[in-house]
């Protein structure tokens, strides 16, 4: 890991942002209230330090669950000098920086709508660019990258955009290279009554923005139907929410997924407050959801799908 943990705390301070209730958002942030223009979909969660910390937690959770930073058979490709890697929607930049450390012969590019990644202390073979993934075409030539990775952008991409974005990512992938996509299922276990209440309020808001909350189960079809990809494969993991005092490793993993879920819900606080919910009510709901998750039989399911560029 080297100094990646320290580096992740030294974010870029540039860019234009909007602030609401103590949280920082993209300058085009739409607080999901009726009557606003829904044609422009902007990532609805904050892009401040707390959110970057959550994304780092999410990264460690996924790396532990899948026992690595990727599932596609790309190790041999990436050990070649001059190999190119693209992290599409790189968030905090932690995946890109770890890949840059793991493959020092490769060049790693991370793109994101928000310029919040480290611009100073970082591996010399990683570069971050401010690029809106939904504004196509991407600023890369055909067949630029040996490996393209995109994950957990379920809230940042409209349902009708998935097909063209996946094809665009395949376009910039070299022949013989791989595109890999990972997304979570937003399904809630029947014993999570409080989380069902929360998701019951969130679902219509994101649906109004054109988000497909079931995209995780459709990824394989999207990649299989792309004319630039073949050999499409899929795997999935369920990370349980409940505590495991008898298993230190599993208990740590479940703690990470609980943190990720609760921090994501807490990040929506300004939205609910703006829609009239008292802060005390929201805080109590998050507290009860946290207690509920620690004993729930449910978990967070994620799907990883990859295909080879032809």
Short mmCIF file of C-alpha atoms in Angstrom, two decimals:
data_model
loop_
_atom_site.label_atom_id
_atom_site.label_comp_id
_atom_site.label_asym_id
_atom_site.label_seq_id
_atom_site.Cartn_x
_atom_site.Cartn_y
_atom_site.Cartn_z
CA UNK A 1 0.00 0.00 0.00
CA UNK A 2 2.91 2.38 0.56
CA UNK A 3 1.72 5.91 1.27
CA UNK A 4 -1.59 5.68 -0.57
CA UNK A 5 -3.59 6.10 2.65
CA UNK A 6 -1.77 9.33 3.46
CA UNK A 7 -2.04 10.52 -0.11
CA UNK A 8 -5.81 10.05 -0.18
CA UNK A 9 -6.18 12.65 2.53
CA UNK A 10 -4.39 15.28 0.41
CA UNK A 11 -7.10 15.99 -2.13
CA UNK A 12 -7.02 18.54 -4.87
CA UNK A 13 -8.62 21.78 -3.70
CA UNK A 14 -9.28 23.22 -7.16
CA UNK A 15 -12.49 23.25 -9.13
CA UNK A 16 -15.87 24.94 -8.74
CA UNK A 17 -18.15 23.59 -6.04
CA UNK A 18 -21.50 24.27 -4.38
CA UNK A 19 -22.08 24.02 -0.62
CA UNK A 20 -25.28 22.97 1.14
CA UNK A 21 -25.73 22.29 4.86
CA UNK A 22 -22.01 21.89 5.40
CA UNK A 23 -21.46 19.46 2.49
CA UNK A 24 -19.66 20.19 -0.79
CA UNK A 25 -21.17 19.21 -4.15
CA UNK A 26 -20.47 19.56 -7.84
CA UNK A 27 -21.18 23.11 -8.99
CA UNK A 28 -24.15 21.82 -11.02
CA UNK A 29 -25.64 19.94 -8.04
CA UNK A 30 -29.39 19.43 -8.34
CA UNK A 31 -30.92 18.74 -4.90
CA UNK A 32 -33.58 16.45 -6.40
CA UNK A 33 -36.52 18.73 -5.74
CA UNK A 34 -39.51 18.82 -8.12
CA UNK A 35 -39.51 21.49 -10.78
CA UNK A 36 -35.77 21.54 -11.46
CA UNK A 37 -34.30 20.65 -14.82
CA UNK A 38 -33.80 16.88 -14.95
CA UNK A 39 -32.17 16.85 -18.39
CA UNK A 40 -28.75 17.28 -16.81
CA UNK A 41 -27.94 14.40 -14.47
CA UNK A 42 -25.33 15.40 -11.92
CA UNK A 43 -23.91 12.99 -9.34
CA UNK A 44 -26.24 13.63 -6.35
CA UNK A 45 -23.81 12.79 -3.54
CA UNK A 46 -21.20 15.21 -2.13
CA UNK A 47 -17.61 15.41 -3.36
CA UNK A 48 -16.06 16.57 -0.09
CA UNK A 49 -13.58 14.87 2.25
CA UNK A 50 -16.27 12.81 3.98
CA UNK A 51 -17.49 11.45 0.66
CA UNK A 52 -13.95 10.70 -0.50
CA UNK A 53 -13.39 8.81 2.75
CA UNK A 54 -16.57 6.83 2.05
CA UNK A 55 -15.35 5.99 -1.45
CA UNK A 56 -12.05 4.80 0.02
CA UNK A 57 -13.97 2.57 2.46
CA UNK A 58 -16.01 1.28 -0.46
CA UNK A 59 -12.80 0.51 -2.34
CA UNK A 60 -11.33 -1.54 0.52
CA UNK A 61 -14.64 -3.35 0.90
CA UNK A 62 -14.71 -4.37 -2.77
CA UNK A 63 -11.03 -5.26 -2.88
CA UNK A 64 -11.48 -7.56 0.11
CA UNK A 65 -14.68 -9.12 -1.25
CA UNK A 66 -13.17 -9.87 -4.69
CA UNK A 67 -9.66 -10.53 -3.35
CA UNK A 68 -8.11 -7.99 -5.65
CA UNK A 69 -8.65 -4.87 -7.72
CA UNK A 70 -10.02 -6.61 -10.82
CA UNK A 71 -11.63 -9.84 -11.99
CA UNK A 72 -10.80 -9.82 -15.70
CA UNK A 73 -7.70 -11.83 -16.78
CA UNK A 74 -5.52 -8.78 -17.35
CA UNK A 75 -2.42 -9.38 -15.21
CA UNK A 76 -0.20 -10.38 -18.14
CA UNK A 77 -1.45 -7.45 -20.23
CA UNK A 78 -0.71 -4.94 -17.50
CA UNK A 79 2.80 -6.14 -16.69
CA UNK A 80 3.98 -5.11 -20.17
CA UNK A 81 5.88 -1.83 -20.40
CA UNK A 82 3.65 0.95 -21.65
CA UNK A 83 0.36 -0.76 -20.80
CA UNK A 84 -2.51 1.72 -20.41
CA UNK A 85 -5.26 1.60 -17.78
CA UNK A 86 -8.37 3.80 -17.57
CA UNK A 87 -10.37 4.33 -14.38
CA UNK A 88 -13.68 5.76 -15.62
CA UNK A 89 -15.38 7.68 -12.83
CA UNK A 90 -12.36 7.43 -10.55
CA UNK A 91 -13.83 9.24 -7.52
CA UNK A 92 -11.17 9.61 -4.83
CA UNK A 93 -8.57 8.10 -7.17
CA UNK A 94 -7.60 5.29 -4.81
CA UNK A 95 -8.16 2.42 -7.29
CA UNK A 96 -6.13 4.20 -9.97
CA UNK A 97 -3.28 4.88 -7.54
CA UNK A 98 -3.19 1.31 -6.28
CA UNK A 99 -3.12 0.01 -9.85
CA UNK A 100 -0.28 2.44 -10.62
CA UNK A 101 1.67 1.05 -7.67
CA UNK A 102 0.90 -2.57 -8.55
CA UNK A 103 1.87 -2.06 -12.21
CA UNK A 104 4.70 0.50 -12.25
CA UNK A 105 5.38 -0.24 -15.94
CA UNK A 106 1.83 0.85 -16.85
CA UNK A 107 0.34 4.31 -17.32
CA UNK A 108 -2.92 4.87 -15.43
CA UNK A 109 -5.48 7.54 -16.30
CA UNK A 110 -8.35 8.42 -13.98
CA UNK A 111 -11.27 10.53 -15.17
CA UNK A 112 -14.06 12.03 -13.09
CA UNK A 113 -16.57 14.86 -13.22
CA UNK A 114 -15.09 16.36 -10.03
CA UNK A 115 -11.40 17.38 -9.69
CA UNK A 116 -11.03 15.98 -6.17
CA UNK A 117 -8.18 13.51 -6.67
CA UNK A 118 -4.62 14.16 -5.41
CA UNK A 119 -2.71 16.36 -7.84
CA UNK A 120 0.54 16.42 -5.89
CA UNK A 121 1.79 13.40 -3.99
CA UNK A 122 0.79 10.38 -6.08
CA UNK A 123 2.49 7.63 -8.09
CA UNK A 124 4.34 9.18 -11.05
CA UNK A 125 2.57 6.89 -13.53
CA UNK A 126 -0.97 8.04 -12.72
CA UNK A 127 -2.73 11.03 -14.26
CA UNK A 128 -6.11 12.48 -13.30
CA UNK A 129 -8.31 14.40 -15.72
CA UNK A 130 -11.61 16.20 -15.18
CA UNK A 131 -13.92 14.54 -17.71
CA UNK A 132 -17.69 14.09 -17.67
CA UNK A 133 -18.24 10.45 -18.56
CA UNK A 134 -21.72 11.22 -19.89
CA UNK A 135 -20.43 13.74 -22.44
CA UNK A 136 -19.38 11.61 -25.39
CA UNK A 137 -17.14 10.98 -27.18
CA UNK A 138 -14.43 10.63 -24.57
CA UNK A 139 -11.17 12.49 -25.34
CA UNK A 140 -9.25 9.32 -26.24
CA UNK A 141 -8.47 7.63 -29.54
CA UNK A 142 -9.79 4.20 -30.49
CA UNK A 143 -7.93 1.38 -28.76
CA UNK A 144 -6.00 3.54 -26.28
CA UNK A 145 -6.25 1.36 -23.16
CA UNK A 146 -5.43 -2.25 -22.35
CA UNK A 147 -7.85 -2.28 -19.43
CA UNK A 148 -10.83 -0.04 -18.71
CA UNK A 149 -12.60 -0.16 -15.34
CA UNK A 150 -15.83 1.53 -14.26
CA UNK A 151 -17.62 0.91 -10.99
CA UNK A 152 -20.43 2.14 -8.75
CA UNK A 153 -21.73 4.89 -11.04
CA UNK A 154 -25.33 3.75 -10.68
CA UNK A 155 -26.42 7.22 -9.50
CA UNK A 156 -24.43 9.10 -12.12
CA UNK A 157 -25.69 7.51 -15.33
CA UNK A 158 -29.22 7.60 -16.75
CA UNK A 159 -30.86 4.36 -17.85
CA UNK A 160 -30.76 5.30 -21.53
CA UNK A 161 -27.05 6.22 -21.36
CA UNK A 162 -25.68 2.84 -20.32
CA UNK A 163 -25.61 1.29 -23.79
CA UNK A 164 -23.72 4.17 -25.41
CA UNK A 165 -21.34 4.64 -22.49
CA UNK A 166 -20.41 0.95 -22.45
CA UNK A 167 -19.82 1.02 -26.20
CA UNK A 168 -17.70 4.17 -25.82
CA UNK A 169 -15.59 2.52 -23.13
CA UNK A 170 -15.20 -0.50 -25.40
CA UNK A 171 -14.16 1.82 -28.24
CA UNK A 172 -11.22 3.21 -26.28
CA UNK A 173 -10.13 -0.31 -25.25
CA UNK A 174 -7.42 -2.00 -27.31
CA UNK A 175 -8.28 -5.14 -29.24
CA UNK A 176 -7.53 -8.03 -26.93
CA UNK A 177 -7.89 -5.76 -23.91
CA UNK A 178 -10.73 -5.83 -21.39
CA UNK A 179 -13.57 -3.66 -20.17
CA UNK A 180 -14.80 -4.38 -16.62
CA UNK A 181 -17.87 -2.85 -14.96
CA UNK A 182 -19.01 -3.23 -11.34
CA UNK A 183 -22.31 -2.03 -9.87
CA UNK A 184 -24.27 -2.68 -6.67
CA UNK A 185 -27.76 -4.02 -6.21
CA UNK A 186 -29.94 -1.61 -4.24
CA UNK A 187 -32.25 -4.35 -2.99
CA UNK A 188 -32.98 -4.25 0.75
CA UNK A 189 -33.52 -7.36 2.91
CA UNK A 190 -36.98 -7.84 4.39
CA UNK A 191 -35.66 -7.53 7.95
CA UNK A 192 -34.32 -4.01 7.28
CA UNK A 193 -37.50 -2.05 7.96
CA UNK A 194 -35.78 1.28 8.56
CA UNK A 195 -33.64 0.98 5.44
CA UNK A 196 -36.78 0.09 3.49
CA UNK A 197 -38.28 3.38 4.68
CA UNK A 198 -35.19 5.29 3.58
CA UNK A 199 -35.03 3.58 0.19
CA UNK A 200 -38.75 4.17 -0.22
CA UNK A 201 -38.02 7.89 -0.10
CA UNK A 202 -34.85 7.73 -2.20
CA UNK A 203 -36.23 5.52 -4.99
CA UNK A 204 -38.73 8.00 -6.48
CA UNK A 205 -36.15 10.79 -6.34
CA UNK A 206 -33.54 8.89 -8.32
CA UNK A 207 -36.19 7.42 -10.63
CA UNK A 208 -37.29 10.96 -11.49
CA UNK A 209 -33.74 11.58 -12.69
CA UNK A 210 -33.83 8.57 -14.98
CA UNK A 211 -31.59 6.31 -12.88
CA UNK A 212 -31.96 2.55 -13.36
CA UNK A 213 -31.76 1.13 -9.84
CA UNK A 214 -31.65 -2.42 -11.26
CA UNK A 215 -28.68 -1.85 -13.58
CA UNK A 216 -26.44 -4.31 -11.71
CA UNK A 217 -28.49 -7.27 -12.94
CA UNK A 218 -28.48 -5.91 -16.51
CA UNK A 219 -24.76 -5.34 -16.91
CA UNK A 220 -24.07 -8.72 -18.48
CA UNK A 221 -26.72 -8.12 -21.15
CA UNK A 222 -25.35 -4.65 -21.87
CA UNK A 223 -21.82 -5.96 -22.41
CA UNK A 224 -22.98 -9.07 -24.29
CA UNK A 225 -25.01 -6.91 -26.67
CA UNK A 226 -22.07 -4.59 -27.40
CA UNK A 227 -20.72 -5.38 -30.87
CA UNK A 228 -17.16 -4.53 -29.77
CA UNK A 229 -16.98 -7.11 -26.97
CA UNK A 230 -16.83 -10.89 -26.69
CA UNK A 231 -16.22 -13.54 -24.02
CA UNK A 232 -18.42 -11.69 -21.52
CA UNK A 233 -18.24 -13.11 -18.01
CA UNK A 234 -19.90 -12.25 -14.69
CA UNK A 235 -19.34 -12.83 -11.00
CA UNK A 236 -21.00 -11.42 -7.90
CA UNK A 237 -20.51 -11.20 -4.16
CA UNK A 238 -22.80 -10.62 -1.20
CA UNK A 239 -21.14 -8.88 1.73
CA UNK A 240 -23.23 -9.47 4.88
CA UNK A 241 -24.16 -6.56 7.11
CA UNK A 242 -24.31 -8.34 10.46
CA UNK A 243 -21.44 -8.60 12.91
CA UNK A 244 -19.19 -11.69 13.00
CA UNK A 245 -17.41 -11.68 16.40
CA UNK A 246 -16.15 -15.22 15.73
CA UNK A 247 -14.41 -14.25 12.45
CA UNK A 248 -12.17 -11.18 12.59
CA UNK A 249 -11.74 -10.86 8.83
CA UNK A 250 -15.43 -11.23 8.00
CA UNK A 251 -16.37 -8.94 10.87
CA UNK A 252 -14.07 -6.24 9.48
CA UNK A 253 -15.56 -6.68 6.01
CA UNK A 254 -19.12 -6.39 7.32
CA UNK A 255 -18.10 -3.29 9.26
CA UNK A 256 -16.84 -1.70 6.04
CA UNK A 257 -20.07 -2.40 4.17
CA UNK A 258 -22.14 -1.01 7.04
CA UNK A 259 -20.00 2.14 7.10
CA UNK A 260 -20.34 2.55 3.35
CA UNK A 261 -24.12 2.13 3.38
CA UNK A 262 -24.73 4.44 6.33
CA UNK A 263 -22.35 7.14 5.07
CA UNK A 264 -24.06 7.05 1.66
CA UNK A 265 -27.47 7.50 3.26
CA UNK A 266 -26.18 10.22 5.60
CA UNK A 267 -24.80 12.09 2.58
CA UNK A 268 -28.38 12.51 1.37
CA UNK A 269 -29.31 14.53 4.47
CA UNK A 270 -29.33 17.94 2.72
CA UNK A 271 -31.76 16.55 0.14
CA UNK A 272 -34.24 15.35 2.74
CA UNK A 273 -33.89 18.47 4.89
CA UNK A 274 -34.59 20.63 1.83
CA UNK A 275 -37.70 18.54 1.23
CA UNK A 276 -39.00 19.29 4.71
CA UNK A 277 -37.74 16.48 6.94
CA UNK A 278 -36.57 17.74 10.36
CA UNK A 279 -32.87 17.12 10.95
CA UNK A 280 -33.60 15.30 14.21
CA UNK A 281 -35.90 12.87 12.41
CA UNK A 282 -33.31 12.14 9.75
CA UNK A 283 -30.54 11.62 12.31
CA UNK A 284 -32.75 9.25 14.31
CA UNK A 285 -33.54 7.30 11.16
CA UNK A 286 -29.85 6.85 10.39
CA UNK A 287 -29.18 5.77 13.99
CA UNK A 288 -31.92 3.13 13.83
CA UNK A 289 -30.74 1.94 10.42
CA UNK A 290 -27.23 1.49 11.81
CA UNK A 291 -28.48 -0.63 14.71
CA UNK A 292 -30.69 -2.64 12.38
CA UNK A 293 -27.89 -3.47 9.95
CA UNK A 294 -25.68 -4.93 12.69
CA UNK A 295 -28.16 -7.81 13.17
CA UNK A 296 -29.64 -8.04 9.67
CA UNK A 297 -29.54 -11.23 7.62
CA UNK A 298 -29.13 -9.11 4.51
CA UNK A 299 -26.08 -7.79 2.74
CA UNK A 300 -24.81 -5.72 -0.15
CA UNK A 301 -24.68 -7.60 -3.45
CA UNK A 302 -22.45 -6.34 -6.23
CA UNK A 303 -22.00 -7.63 -9.77
CA UNK A 304 -18.78 -7.52 -11.81
CA UNK A 305 -18.98 -8.09 -15.56
CA UNK A 306 -16.10 -8.04 -18.03
CA UNK A 307 -15.63 -8.59 -21.73
CA UNK A 308 -12.74 -8.72 -24.22
CA UNK A 309 -12.43 -6.11 -26.96
CA UNK A 310 -12.60 -7.60 -30.46
#
